[in-house]
PDB file of C-alpha atoms in Angstrom:
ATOM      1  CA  UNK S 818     -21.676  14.160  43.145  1.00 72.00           C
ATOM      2  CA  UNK S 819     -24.101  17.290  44.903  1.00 73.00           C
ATOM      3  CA  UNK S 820     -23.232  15.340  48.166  1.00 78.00           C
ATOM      4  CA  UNK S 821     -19.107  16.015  47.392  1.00 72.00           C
ATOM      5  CA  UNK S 822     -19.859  19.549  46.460  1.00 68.00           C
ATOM      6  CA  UNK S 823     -21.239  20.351  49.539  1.00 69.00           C
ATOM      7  CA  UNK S 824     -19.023  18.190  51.387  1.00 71.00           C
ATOM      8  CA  UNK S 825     -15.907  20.149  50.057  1.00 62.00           C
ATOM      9  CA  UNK S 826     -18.136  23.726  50.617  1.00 69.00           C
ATOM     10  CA  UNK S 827     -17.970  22.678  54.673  1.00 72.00           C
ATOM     11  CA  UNK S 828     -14.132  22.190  54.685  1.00 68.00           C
ATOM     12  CA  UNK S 829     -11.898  24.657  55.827  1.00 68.00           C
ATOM     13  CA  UNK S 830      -8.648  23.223  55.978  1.00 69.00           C
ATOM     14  CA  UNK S 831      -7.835  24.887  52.554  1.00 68.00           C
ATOM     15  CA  UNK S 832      -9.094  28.347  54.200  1.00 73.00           C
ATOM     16  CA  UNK S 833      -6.429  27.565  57.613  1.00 79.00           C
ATOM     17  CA  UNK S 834      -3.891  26.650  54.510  1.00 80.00           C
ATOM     18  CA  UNK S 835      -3.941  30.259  52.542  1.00 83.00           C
ATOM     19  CA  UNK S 836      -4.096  32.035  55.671  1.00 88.00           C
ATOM     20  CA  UNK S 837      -0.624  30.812  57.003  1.00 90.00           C
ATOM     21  CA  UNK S 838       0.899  30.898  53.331  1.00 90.00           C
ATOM     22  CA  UNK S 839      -0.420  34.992  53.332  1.00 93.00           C
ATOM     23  CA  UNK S 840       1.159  35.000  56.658  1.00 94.00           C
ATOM     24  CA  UNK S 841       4.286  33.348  55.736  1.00 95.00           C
ATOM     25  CA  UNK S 842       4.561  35.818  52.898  1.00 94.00           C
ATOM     26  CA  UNK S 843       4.187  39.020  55.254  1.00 96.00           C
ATOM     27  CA  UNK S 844       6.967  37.110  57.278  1.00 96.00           C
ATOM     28  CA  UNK S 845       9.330  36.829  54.472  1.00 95.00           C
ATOM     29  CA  UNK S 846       8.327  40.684  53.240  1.00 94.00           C
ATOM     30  CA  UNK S 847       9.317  42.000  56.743  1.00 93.00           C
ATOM     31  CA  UNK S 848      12.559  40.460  56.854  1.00 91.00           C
ATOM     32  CA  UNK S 849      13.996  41.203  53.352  1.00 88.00           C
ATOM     33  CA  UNK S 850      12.847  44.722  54.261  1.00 87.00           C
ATOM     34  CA  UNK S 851      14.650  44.329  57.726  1.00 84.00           C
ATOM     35  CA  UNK S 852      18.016  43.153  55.555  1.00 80.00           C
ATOM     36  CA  UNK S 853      17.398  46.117  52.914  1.00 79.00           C
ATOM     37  CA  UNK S 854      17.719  48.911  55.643  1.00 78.00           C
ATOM     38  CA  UNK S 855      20.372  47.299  57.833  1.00 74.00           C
ATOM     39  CA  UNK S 856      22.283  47.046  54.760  1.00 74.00           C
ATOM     40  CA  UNK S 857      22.134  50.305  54.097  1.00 67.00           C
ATOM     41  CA  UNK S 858      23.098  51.757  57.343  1.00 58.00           C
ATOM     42  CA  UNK S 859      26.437  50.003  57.541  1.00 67.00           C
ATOM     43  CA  UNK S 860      24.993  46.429  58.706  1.00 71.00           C
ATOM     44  CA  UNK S 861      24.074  46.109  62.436  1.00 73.00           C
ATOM     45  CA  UNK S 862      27.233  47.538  63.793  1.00 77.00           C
ATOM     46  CA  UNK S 863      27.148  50.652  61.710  1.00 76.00           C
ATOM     47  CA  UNK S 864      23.242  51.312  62.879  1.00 75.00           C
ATOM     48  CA  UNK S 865      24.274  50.850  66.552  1.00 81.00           C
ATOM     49  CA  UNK S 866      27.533  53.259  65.875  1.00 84.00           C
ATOM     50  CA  UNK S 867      25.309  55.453  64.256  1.00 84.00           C
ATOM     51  CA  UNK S 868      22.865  56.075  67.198  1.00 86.00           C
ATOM     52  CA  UNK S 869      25.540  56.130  70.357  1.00 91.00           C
ATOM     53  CA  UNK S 870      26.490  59.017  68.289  1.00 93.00           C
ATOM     54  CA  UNK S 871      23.084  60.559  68.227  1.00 93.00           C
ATOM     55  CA  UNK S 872      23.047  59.964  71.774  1.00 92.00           C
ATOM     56  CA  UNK S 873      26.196  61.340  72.664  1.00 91.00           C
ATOM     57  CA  UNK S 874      25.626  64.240  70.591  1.00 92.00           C
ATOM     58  CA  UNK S 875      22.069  64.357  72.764  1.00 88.00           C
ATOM     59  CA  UNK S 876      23.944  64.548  75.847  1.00 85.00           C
TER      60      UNK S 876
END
């Protein structure tokens, strides 16, 4: 049984596991966040609409 303890204290595939589900999880964060400002703007076509004008306005 002490021999399976330390056995399992050695492995580190369940360390290589949580670090790409916390990765995964920053992943999915970024993107909803991505969709919750597009969104808001009008989408994609209303952000690009949005800053020709700026840069028209610029010029």
């Amino acid at each position: 049984m002490l021999q399976f303890i330390k056995s399992l204290s050695h492995d580190e595939r369940g360390v290589t596991a949580l670090e790409y589900a916390v990765l995964a999880g920053i992943v999915v964060v970024a993107v909803v966040a991505a969709g919750a400002i597009l969104s808001g703007t009008g989408g994609l076509p209303g952000l690009f609409t949005t800053l020709m004008q700026k840069i028209t306005a610029a010029m």
